[in-house]
Every structure is written in structure tokens, then in C-alpha cells.
mmCIF file with all atom_site columns, C-alpha atoms in Angstrom:
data_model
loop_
_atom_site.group_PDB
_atom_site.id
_atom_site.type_symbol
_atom_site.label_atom_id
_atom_site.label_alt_id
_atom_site.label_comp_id
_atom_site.label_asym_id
_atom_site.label_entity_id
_atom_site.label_seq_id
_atom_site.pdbx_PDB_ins_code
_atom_site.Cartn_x
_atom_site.Cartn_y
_atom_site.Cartn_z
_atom_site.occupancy
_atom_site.B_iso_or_equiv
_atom_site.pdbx_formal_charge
_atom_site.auth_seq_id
_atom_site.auth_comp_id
_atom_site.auth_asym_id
_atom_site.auth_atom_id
_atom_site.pdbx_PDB_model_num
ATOM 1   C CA . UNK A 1 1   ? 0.000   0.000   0.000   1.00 45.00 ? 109 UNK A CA 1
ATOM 2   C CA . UNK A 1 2   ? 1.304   3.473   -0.688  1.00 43.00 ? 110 UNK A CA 1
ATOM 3   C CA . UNK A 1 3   ? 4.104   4.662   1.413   1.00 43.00 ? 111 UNK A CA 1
ATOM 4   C CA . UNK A 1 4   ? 3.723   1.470   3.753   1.00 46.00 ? 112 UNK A CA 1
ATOM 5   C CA . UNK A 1 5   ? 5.055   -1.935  4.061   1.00 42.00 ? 113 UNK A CA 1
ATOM 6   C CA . UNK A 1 6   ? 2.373   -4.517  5.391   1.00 50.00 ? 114 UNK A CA 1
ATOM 7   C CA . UNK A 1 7   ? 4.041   -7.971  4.427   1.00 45.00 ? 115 UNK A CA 1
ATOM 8   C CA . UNK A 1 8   ? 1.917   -11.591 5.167   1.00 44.00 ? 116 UNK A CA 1
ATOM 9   C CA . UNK A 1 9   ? 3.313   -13.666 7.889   1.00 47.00 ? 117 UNK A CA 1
ATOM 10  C CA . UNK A 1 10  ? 5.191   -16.962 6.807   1.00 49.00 ? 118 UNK A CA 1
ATOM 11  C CA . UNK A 1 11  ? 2.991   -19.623 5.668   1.00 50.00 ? 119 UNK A CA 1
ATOM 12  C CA . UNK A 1 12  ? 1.657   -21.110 8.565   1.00 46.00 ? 120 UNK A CA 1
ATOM 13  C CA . UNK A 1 13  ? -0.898  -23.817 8.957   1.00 51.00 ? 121 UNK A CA 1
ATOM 14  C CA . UNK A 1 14  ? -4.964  -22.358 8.399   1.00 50.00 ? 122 UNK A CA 1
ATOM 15  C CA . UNK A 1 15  ? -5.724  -24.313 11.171  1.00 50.00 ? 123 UNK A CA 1
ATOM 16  C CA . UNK A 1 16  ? -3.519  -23.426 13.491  1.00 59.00 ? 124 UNK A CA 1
ATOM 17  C CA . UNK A 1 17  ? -5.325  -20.240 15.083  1.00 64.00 ? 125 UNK A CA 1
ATOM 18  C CA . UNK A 1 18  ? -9.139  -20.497 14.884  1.00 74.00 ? 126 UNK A CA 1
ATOM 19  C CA . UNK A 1 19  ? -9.811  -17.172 12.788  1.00 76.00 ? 127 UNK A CA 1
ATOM 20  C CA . UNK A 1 20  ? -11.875 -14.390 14.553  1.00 85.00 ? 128 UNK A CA 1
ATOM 21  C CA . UNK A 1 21  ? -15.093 -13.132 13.753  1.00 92.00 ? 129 UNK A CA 1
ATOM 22  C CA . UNK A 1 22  ? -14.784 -10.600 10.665  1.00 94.00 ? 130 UNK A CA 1
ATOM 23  C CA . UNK A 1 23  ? -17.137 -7.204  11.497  1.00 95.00 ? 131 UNK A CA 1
ATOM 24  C CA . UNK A 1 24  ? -18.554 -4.839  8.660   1.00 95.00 ? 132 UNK A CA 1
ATOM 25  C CA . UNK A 1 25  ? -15.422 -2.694  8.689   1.00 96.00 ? 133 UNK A CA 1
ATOM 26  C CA . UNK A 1 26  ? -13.347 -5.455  7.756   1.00 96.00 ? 134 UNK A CA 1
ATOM 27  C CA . UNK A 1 27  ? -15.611 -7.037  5.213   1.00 95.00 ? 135 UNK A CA 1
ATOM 28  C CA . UNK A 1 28  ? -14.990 -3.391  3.457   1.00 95.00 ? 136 UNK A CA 1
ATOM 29  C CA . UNK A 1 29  ? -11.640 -3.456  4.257   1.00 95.00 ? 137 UNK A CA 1
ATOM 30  C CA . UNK A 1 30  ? -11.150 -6.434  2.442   1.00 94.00 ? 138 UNK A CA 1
ATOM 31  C CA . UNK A 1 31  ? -13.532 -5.639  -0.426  1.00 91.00 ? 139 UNK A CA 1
ATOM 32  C CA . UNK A 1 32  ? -11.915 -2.230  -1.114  1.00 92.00 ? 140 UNK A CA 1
ATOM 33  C CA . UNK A 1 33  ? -8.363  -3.645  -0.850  1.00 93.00 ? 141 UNK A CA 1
ATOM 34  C CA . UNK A 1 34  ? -9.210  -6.295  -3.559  1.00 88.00 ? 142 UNK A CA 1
ATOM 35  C CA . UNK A 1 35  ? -10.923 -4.124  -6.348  1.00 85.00 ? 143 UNK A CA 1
ATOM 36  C CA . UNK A 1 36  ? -7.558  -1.891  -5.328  1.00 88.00 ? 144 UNK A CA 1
ATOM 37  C CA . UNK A 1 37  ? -4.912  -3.597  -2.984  1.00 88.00 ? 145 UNK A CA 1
ATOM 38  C CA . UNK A 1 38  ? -2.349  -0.167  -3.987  1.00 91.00 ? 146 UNK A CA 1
ATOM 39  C CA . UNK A 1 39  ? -4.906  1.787   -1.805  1.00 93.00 ? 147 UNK A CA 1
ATOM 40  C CA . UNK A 1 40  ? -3.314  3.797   0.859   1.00 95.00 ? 148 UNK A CA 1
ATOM 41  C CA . UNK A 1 41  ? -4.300  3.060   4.311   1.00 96.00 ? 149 UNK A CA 1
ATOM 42  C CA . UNK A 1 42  ? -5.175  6.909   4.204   1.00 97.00 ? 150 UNK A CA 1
ATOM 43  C CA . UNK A 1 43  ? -7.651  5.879   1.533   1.00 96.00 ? 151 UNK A CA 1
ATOM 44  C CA . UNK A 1 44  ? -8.902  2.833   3.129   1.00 96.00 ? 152 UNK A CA 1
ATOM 45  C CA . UNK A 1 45  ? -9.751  4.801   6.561   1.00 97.00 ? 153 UNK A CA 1
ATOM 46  C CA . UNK A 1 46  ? -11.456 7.392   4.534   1.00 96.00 ? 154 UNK A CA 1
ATOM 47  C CA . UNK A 1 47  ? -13.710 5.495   2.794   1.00 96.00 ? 155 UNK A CA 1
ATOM 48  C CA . UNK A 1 48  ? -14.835 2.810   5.517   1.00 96.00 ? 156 UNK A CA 1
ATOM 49  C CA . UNK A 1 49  ? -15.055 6.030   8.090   1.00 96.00 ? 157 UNK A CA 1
ATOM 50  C CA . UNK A 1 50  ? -12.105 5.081   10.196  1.00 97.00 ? 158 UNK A CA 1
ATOM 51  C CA . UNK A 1 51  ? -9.108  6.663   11.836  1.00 97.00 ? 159 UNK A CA 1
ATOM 52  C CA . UNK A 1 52  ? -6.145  6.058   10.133  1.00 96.00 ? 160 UNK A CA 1
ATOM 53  C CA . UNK A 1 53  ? -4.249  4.254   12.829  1.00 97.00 ? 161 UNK A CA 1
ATOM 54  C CA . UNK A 1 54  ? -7.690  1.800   13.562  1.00 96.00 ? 162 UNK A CA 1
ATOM 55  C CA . UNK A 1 55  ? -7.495  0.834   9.548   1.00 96.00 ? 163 UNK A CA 1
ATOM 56  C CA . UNK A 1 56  ? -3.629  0.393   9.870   1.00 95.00 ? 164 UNK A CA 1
ATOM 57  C CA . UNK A 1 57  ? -4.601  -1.796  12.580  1.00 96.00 ? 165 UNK A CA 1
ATOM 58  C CA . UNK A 1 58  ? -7.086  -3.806  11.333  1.00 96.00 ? 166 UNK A CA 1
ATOM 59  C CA . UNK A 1 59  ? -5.202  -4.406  7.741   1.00 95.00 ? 167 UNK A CA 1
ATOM 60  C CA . UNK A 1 60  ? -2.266  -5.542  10.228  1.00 94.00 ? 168 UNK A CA 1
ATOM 61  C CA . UNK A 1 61  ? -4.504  -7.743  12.169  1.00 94.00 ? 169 UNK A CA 1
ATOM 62  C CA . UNK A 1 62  ? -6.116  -9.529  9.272   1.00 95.00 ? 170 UNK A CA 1
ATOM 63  C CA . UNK A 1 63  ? -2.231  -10.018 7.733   1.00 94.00 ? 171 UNK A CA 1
ATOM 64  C CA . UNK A 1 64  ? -1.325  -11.153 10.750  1.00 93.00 ? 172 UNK A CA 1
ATOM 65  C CA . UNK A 1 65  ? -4.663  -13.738 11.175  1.00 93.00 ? 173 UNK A CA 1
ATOM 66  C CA . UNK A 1 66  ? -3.846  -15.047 7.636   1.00 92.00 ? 174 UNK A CA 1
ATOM 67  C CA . UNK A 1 67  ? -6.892  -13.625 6.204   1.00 94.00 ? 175 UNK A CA 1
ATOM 68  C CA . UNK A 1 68  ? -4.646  -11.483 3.456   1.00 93.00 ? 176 UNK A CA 1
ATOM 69  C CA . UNK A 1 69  ? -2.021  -13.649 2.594   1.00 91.00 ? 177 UNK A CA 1
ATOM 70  C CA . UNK A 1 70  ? -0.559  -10.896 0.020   1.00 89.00 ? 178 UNK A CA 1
ATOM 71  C CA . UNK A 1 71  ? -1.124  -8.194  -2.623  1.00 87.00 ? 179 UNK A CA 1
ATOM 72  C CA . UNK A 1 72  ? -0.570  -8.680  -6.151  1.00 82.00 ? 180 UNK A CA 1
ATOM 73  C CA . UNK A 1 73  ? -1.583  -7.430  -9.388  1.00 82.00 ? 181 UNK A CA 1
ATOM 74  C CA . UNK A 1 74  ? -4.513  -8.769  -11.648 1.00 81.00 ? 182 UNK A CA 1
ATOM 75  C CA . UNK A 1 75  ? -2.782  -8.766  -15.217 1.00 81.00 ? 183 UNK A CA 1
ATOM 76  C CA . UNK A 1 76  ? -4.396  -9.414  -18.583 1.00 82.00 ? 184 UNK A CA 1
ATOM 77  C CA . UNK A 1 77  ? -2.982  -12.380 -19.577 1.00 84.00 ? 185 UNK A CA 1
ATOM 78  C CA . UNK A 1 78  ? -3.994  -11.680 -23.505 1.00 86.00 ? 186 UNK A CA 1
ATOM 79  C CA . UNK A 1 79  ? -1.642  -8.280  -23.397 1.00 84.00 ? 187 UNK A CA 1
ATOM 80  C CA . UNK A 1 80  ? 0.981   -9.900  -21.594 1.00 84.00 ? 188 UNK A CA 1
ATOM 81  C CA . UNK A 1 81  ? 1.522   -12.487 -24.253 1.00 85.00 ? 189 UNK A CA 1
ATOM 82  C CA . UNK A 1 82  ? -1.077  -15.655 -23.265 1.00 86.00 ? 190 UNK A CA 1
ATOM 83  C CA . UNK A 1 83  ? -3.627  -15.278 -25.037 1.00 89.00 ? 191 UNK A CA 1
ATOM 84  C CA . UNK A 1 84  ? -4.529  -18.578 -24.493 1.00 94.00 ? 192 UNK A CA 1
ATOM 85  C CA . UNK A 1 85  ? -6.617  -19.955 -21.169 1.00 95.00 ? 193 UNK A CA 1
ATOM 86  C CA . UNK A 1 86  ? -7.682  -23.246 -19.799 1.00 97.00 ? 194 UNK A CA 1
ATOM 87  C CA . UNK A 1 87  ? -9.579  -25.255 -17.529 1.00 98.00 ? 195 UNK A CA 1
ATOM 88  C CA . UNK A 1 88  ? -7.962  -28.668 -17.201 1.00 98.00 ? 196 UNK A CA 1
ATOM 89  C CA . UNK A 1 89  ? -9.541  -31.571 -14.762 1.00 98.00 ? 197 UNK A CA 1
ATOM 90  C CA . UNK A 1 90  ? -7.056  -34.076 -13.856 1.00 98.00 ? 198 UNK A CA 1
ATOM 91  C CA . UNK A 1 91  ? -7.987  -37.772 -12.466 1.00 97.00 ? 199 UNK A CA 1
ATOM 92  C CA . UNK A 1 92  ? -4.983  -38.917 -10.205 1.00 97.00 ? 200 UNK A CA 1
ATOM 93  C CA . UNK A 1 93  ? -3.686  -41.884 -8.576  1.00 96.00 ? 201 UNK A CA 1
ATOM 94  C CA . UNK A 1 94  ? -5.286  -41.571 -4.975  1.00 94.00 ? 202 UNK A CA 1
ATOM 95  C CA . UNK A 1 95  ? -3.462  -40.230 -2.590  1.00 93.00 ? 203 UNK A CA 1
ATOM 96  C CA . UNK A 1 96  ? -0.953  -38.760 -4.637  1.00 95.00 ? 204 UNK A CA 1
ATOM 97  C CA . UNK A 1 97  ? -2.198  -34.984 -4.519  1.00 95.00 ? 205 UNK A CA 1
ATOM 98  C CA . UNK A 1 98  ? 1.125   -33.598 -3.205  1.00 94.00 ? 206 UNK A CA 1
ATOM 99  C CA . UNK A 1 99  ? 3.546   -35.362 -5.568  1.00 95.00 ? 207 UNK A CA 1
ATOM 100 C CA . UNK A 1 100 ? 0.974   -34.193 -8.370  1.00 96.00 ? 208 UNK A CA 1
ATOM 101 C CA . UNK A 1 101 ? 0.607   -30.524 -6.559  1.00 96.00 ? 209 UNK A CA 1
ATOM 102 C CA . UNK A 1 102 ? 4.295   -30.536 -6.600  1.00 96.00 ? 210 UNK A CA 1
ATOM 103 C CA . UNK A 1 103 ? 4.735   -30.978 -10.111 1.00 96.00 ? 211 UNK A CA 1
ATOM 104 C CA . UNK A 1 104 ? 1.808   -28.939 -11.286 1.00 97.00 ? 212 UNK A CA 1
ATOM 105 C CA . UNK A 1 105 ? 3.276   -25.748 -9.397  1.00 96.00 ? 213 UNK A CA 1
ATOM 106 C CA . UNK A 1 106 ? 6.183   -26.522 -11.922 1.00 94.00 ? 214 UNK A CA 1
ATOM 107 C CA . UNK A 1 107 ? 4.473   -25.933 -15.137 1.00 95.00 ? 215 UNK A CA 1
ATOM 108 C CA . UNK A 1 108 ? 5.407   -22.467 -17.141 1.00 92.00 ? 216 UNK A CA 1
ATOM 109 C CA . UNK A 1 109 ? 1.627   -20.800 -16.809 1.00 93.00 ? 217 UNK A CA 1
ATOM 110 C CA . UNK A 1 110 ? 0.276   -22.354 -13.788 1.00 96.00 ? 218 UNK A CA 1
ATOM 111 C CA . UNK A 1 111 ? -2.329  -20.408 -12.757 1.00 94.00 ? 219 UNK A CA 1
ATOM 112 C CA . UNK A 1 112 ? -4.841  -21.925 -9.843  1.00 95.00 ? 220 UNK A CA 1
ATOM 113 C CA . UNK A 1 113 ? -4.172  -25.663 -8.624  1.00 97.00 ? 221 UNK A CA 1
ATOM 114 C CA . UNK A 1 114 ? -7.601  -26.924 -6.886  1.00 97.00 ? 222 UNK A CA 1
ATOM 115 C CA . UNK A 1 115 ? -8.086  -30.627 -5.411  1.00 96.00 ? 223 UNK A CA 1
ATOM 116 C CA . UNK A 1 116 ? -12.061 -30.733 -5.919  1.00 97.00 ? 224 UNK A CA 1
ATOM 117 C CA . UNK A 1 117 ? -14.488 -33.495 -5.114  1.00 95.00 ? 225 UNK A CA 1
ATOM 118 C CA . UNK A 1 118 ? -16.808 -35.217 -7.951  1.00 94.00 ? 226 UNK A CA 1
ATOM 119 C CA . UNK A 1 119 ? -16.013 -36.332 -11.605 1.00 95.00 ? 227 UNK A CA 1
ATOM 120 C CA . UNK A 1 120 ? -12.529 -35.422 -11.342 1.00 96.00 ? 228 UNK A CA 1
ATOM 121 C CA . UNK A 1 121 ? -9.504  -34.766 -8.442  1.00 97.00 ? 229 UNK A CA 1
ATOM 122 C CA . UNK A 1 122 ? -7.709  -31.571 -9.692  1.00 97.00 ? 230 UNK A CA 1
ATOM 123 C CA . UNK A 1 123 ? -8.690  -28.437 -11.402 1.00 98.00 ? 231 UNK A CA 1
ATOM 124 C CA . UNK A 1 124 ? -5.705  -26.509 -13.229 1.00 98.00 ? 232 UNK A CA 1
ATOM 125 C CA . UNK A 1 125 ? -6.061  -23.015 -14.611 1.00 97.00 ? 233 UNK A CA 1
ATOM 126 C CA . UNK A 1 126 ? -3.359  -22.289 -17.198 1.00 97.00 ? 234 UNK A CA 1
ATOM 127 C CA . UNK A 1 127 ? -2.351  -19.539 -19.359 1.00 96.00 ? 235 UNK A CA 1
ATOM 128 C CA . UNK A 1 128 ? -0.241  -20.052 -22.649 1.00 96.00 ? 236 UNK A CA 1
ATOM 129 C CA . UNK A 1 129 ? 0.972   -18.301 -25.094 1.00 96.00 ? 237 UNK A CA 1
ATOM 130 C CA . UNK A 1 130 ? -0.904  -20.282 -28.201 1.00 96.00 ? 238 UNK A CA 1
ATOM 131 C CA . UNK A 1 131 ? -3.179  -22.826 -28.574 1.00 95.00 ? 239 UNK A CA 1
ATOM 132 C CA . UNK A 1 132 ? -0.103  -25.212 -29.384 1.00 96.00 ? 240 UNK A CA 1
ATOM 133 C CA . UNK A 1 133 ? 1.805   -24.117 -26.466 1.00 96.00 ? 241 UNK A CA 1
ATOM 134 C CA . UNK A 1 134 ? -1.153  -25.376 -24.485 1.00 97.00 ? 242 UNK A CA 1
ATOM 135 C CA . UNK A 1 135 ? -1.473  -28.736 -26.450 1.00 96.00 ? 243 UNK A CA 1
ATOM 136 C CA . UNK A 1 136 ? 2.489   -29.046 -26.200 1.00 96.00 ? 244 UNK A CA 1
ATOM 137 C CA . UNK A 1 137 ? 1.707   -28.724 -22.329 1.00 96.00 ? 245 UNK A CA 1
ATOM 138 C CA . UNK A 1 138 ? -1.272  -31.274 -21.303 1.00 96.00 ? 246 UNK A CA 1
ATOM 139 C CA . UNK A 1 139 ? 0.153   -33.969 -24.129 1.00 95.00 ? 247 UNK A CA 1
ATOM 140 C CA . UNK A 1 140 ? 3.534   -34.063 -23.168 1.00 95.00 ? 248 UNK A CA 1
ATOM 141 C CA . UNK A 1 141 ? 4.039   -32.386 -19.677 1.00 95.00 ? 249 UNK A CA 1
ATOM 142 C CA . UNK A 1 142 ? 0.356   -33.498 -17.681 1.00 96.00 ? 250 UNK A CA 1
ATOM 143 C CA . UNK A 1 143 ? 0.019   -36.767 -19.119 1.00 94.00 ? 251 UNK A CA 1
ATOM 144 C CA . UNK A 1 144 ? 3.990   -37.719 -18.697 1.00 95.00 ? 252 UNK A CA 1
ATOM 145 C CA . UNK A 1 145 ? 3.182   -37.039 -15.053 1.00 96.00 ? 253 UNK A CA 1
ATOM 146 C CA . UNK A 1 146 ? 2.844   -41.218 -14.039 1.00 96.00 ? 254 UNK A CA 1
ATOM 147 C CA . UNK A 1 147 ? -0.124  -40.772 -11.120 1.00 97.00 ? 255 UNK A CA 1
ATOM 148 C CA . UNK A 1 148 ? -1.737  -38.212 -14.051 1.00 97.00 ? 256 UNK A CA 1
ATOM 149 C CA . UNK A 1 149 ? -4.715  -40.959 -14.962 1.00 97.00 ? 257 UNK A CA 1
ATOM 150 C CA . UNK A 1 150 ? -6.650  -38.693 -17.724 1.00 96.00 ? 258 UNK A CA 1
ATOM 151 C CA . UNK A 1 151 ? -6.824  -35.040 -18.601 1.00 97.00 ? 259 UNK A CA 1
ATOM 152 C CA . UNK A 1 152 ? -9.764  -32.945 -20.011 1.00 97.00 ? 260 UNK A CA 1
ATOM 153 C CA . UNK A 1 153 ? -8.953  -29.569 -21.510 1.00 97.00 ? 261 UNK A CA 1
ATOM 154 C CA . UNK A 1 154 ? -11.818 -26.608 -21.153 1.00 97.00 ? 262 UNK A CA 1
ATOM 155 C CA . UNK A 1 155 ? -10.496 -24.077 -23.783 1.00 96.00 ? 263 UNK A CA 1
ATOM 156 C CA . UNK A 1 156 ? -11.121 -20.378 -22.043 1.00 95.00 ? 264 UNK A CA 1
ATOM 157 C CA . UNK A 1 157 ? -13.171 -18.087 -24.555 1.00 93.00 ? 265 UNK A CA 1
ATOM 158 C CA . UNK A 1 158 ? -13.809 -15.617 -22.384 1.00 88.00 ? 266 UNK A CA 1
ATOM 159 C CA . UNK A 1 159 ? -13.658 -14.548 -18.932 1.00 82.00 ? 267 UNK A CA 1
ATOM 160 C CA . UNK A 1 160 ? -14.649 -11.613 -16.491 1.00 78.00 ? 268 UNK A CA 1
ATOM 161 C CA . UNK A 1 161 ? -13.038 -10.793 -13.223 1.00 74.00 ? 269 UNK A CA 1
ATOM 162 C CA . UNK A 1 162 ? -15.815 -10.492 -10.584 1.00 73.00 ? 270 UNK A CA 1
ATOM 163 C CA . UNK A 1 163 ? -13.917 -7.822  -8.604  1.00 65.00 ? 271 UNK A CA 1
ATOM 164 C CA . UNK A 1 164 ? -14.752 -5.904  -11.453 1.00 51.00 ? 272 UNK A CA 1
ATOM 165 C CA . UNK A 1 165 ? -12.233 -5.970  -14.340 1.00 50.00 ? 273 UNK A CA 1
ATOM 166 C CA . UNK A 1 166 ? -14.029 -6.911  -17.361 1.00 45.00 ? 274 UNK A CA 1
ATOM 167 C CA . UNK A 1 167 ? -11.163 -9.005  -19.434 1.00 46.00 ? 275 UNK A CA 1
ATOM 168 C CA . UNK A 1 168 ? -11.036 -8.773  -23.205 1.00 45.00 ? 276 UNK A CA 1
#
């Protein structure tokens, strides 16, 4: 945030503090700081009618509680040169979700990593540069992967943001 360092703890377990009871003021804390997490803390008290030092406080507190775990920047994967997106499901061996996870992390475009319940066990977001980048990747990189049983590629036409940036 502007003029201020707020850095997320080390990755600790979720578990291991039960999280406290978020109030209003948080809840806009948080939504504010995710449609713009560059605000200054100036900007957050202002506009969730707080003093300055009770917003510093409560931005520190939900660092500190894990509920931030960081700021980043949305980017528009089409301008920054992959301009191709997709949803892959993954059926693995059971029980190996961290070798898998491990190897997944590893992939050039890795985007979001989910172990999901149902049809399938994993949910991959990736962004490539081209449609055969993204073949060249689930053909020879997911399915080399030995507990990778089957793949099934969703091709990404289109997306939307829902903290408000439409994408193109």
C-alpha cells in the first residue's frame, strides 16, 4: 500500500489459530483492498469512516490472522503475451495430490491448482501463449506425469473478473 510496508506472515498452517469473527469494517476493508490492494491506508480509513491508525490496525490484524495472505496485481494475460486460457480436470492416482501438486506448481503458466471433489480430483487453470503451447503442455508435460490418470482440456473463450475488471 502506498508509502507502507504490510508484508503476510510466513505460511503457517490455516488451522492453526481459529480465525476471529470478521465485522462490517473489515468485510470493506477487504472488499476495497481487492478491487484496489495499492490503496493507501489513508484511503482505506477514509472510505470505511475510520481513523487512520484503527485501519492500519485492522489491515495488520487480518495479515497477521492469515486472512490477506498478500497483494498482487490482476494482469491481462492476452496483453501480456497468453492469449490462451484453460480449464484442465485431472484424475490422479489416490493419494498422490502432493507429488501431483508438486509438479503442477512446476508448469510455465500455472495459474490456480484446486483438489475438488466429484467427476474429477484436480482443477488446473493455465495460461499459454498459443493454442499449441497449451497442447504441447497437457500432451507431453500433464500426461507424462505417471499418477496423471486422464486429462480434459476446457479451452477459455472468455472470462470476467468479478472484482470488477471486465477481461477482453
Amino acid at each position: 500500500m502506498a508509502g507502507e510496508v504490510l508484508s503476510a506472515p510466513p505460511d503457517a498452517p490455516a488451522h492453526a489459530v481459529p480465525a476471529r469473527p470478521l465485522d462490517a469494517i473489515d468485510r470493506d476493508i477487504l472488499r476495497l483492498l481487492r478491487t484496489d490492494g495499492r490503496a493507501s491506508v489513508r484511503s482505506v480509513a477514509e472510505r470505511v469512516h475510520v481513523s487512520r491508525a484503527n485501519a492500519y490496525a485492522r489491515i495488520n490484524r487480518l495479515i497477521d490472522d492469515g486472512v490477506i495472505r498478500g497483494f498482487s496485481a490482476r494482469i491481462n494475460h492476452e496483453r501480456a503475451g497468453h492469449g490462451a486460457s484453460a480449464y484442465i480436470t485431472l484424475k490422479i492416482v489416490q493419494n498422490s495430490w502432493r507429488t501431483v501438486r508438486e509438479q503442477l506448481e512446476a508448469l510455465p503458466g500455472a495459474a490456480h491448482i484446486a483438489l475438488v471433489s466429484g467427476d474429477f480430483d484436480v482443477l488446473l487453470l493455465v495460461h499459454t501463449p498459443d493454442n499449441r503451447t497449451l497442447r504441447e503442455l497437457v500432451l507431453t508435460r500433464l500426461q507424462a506425469i505417471p499418477e496423471v490418470l486422464s486429462t480434459r482440456t476446457l479451452l477459455v473463450f472468455d472470462e470476467m473478473d468479478l472484482n470488477g475488471d471486465p477481461r477482453p
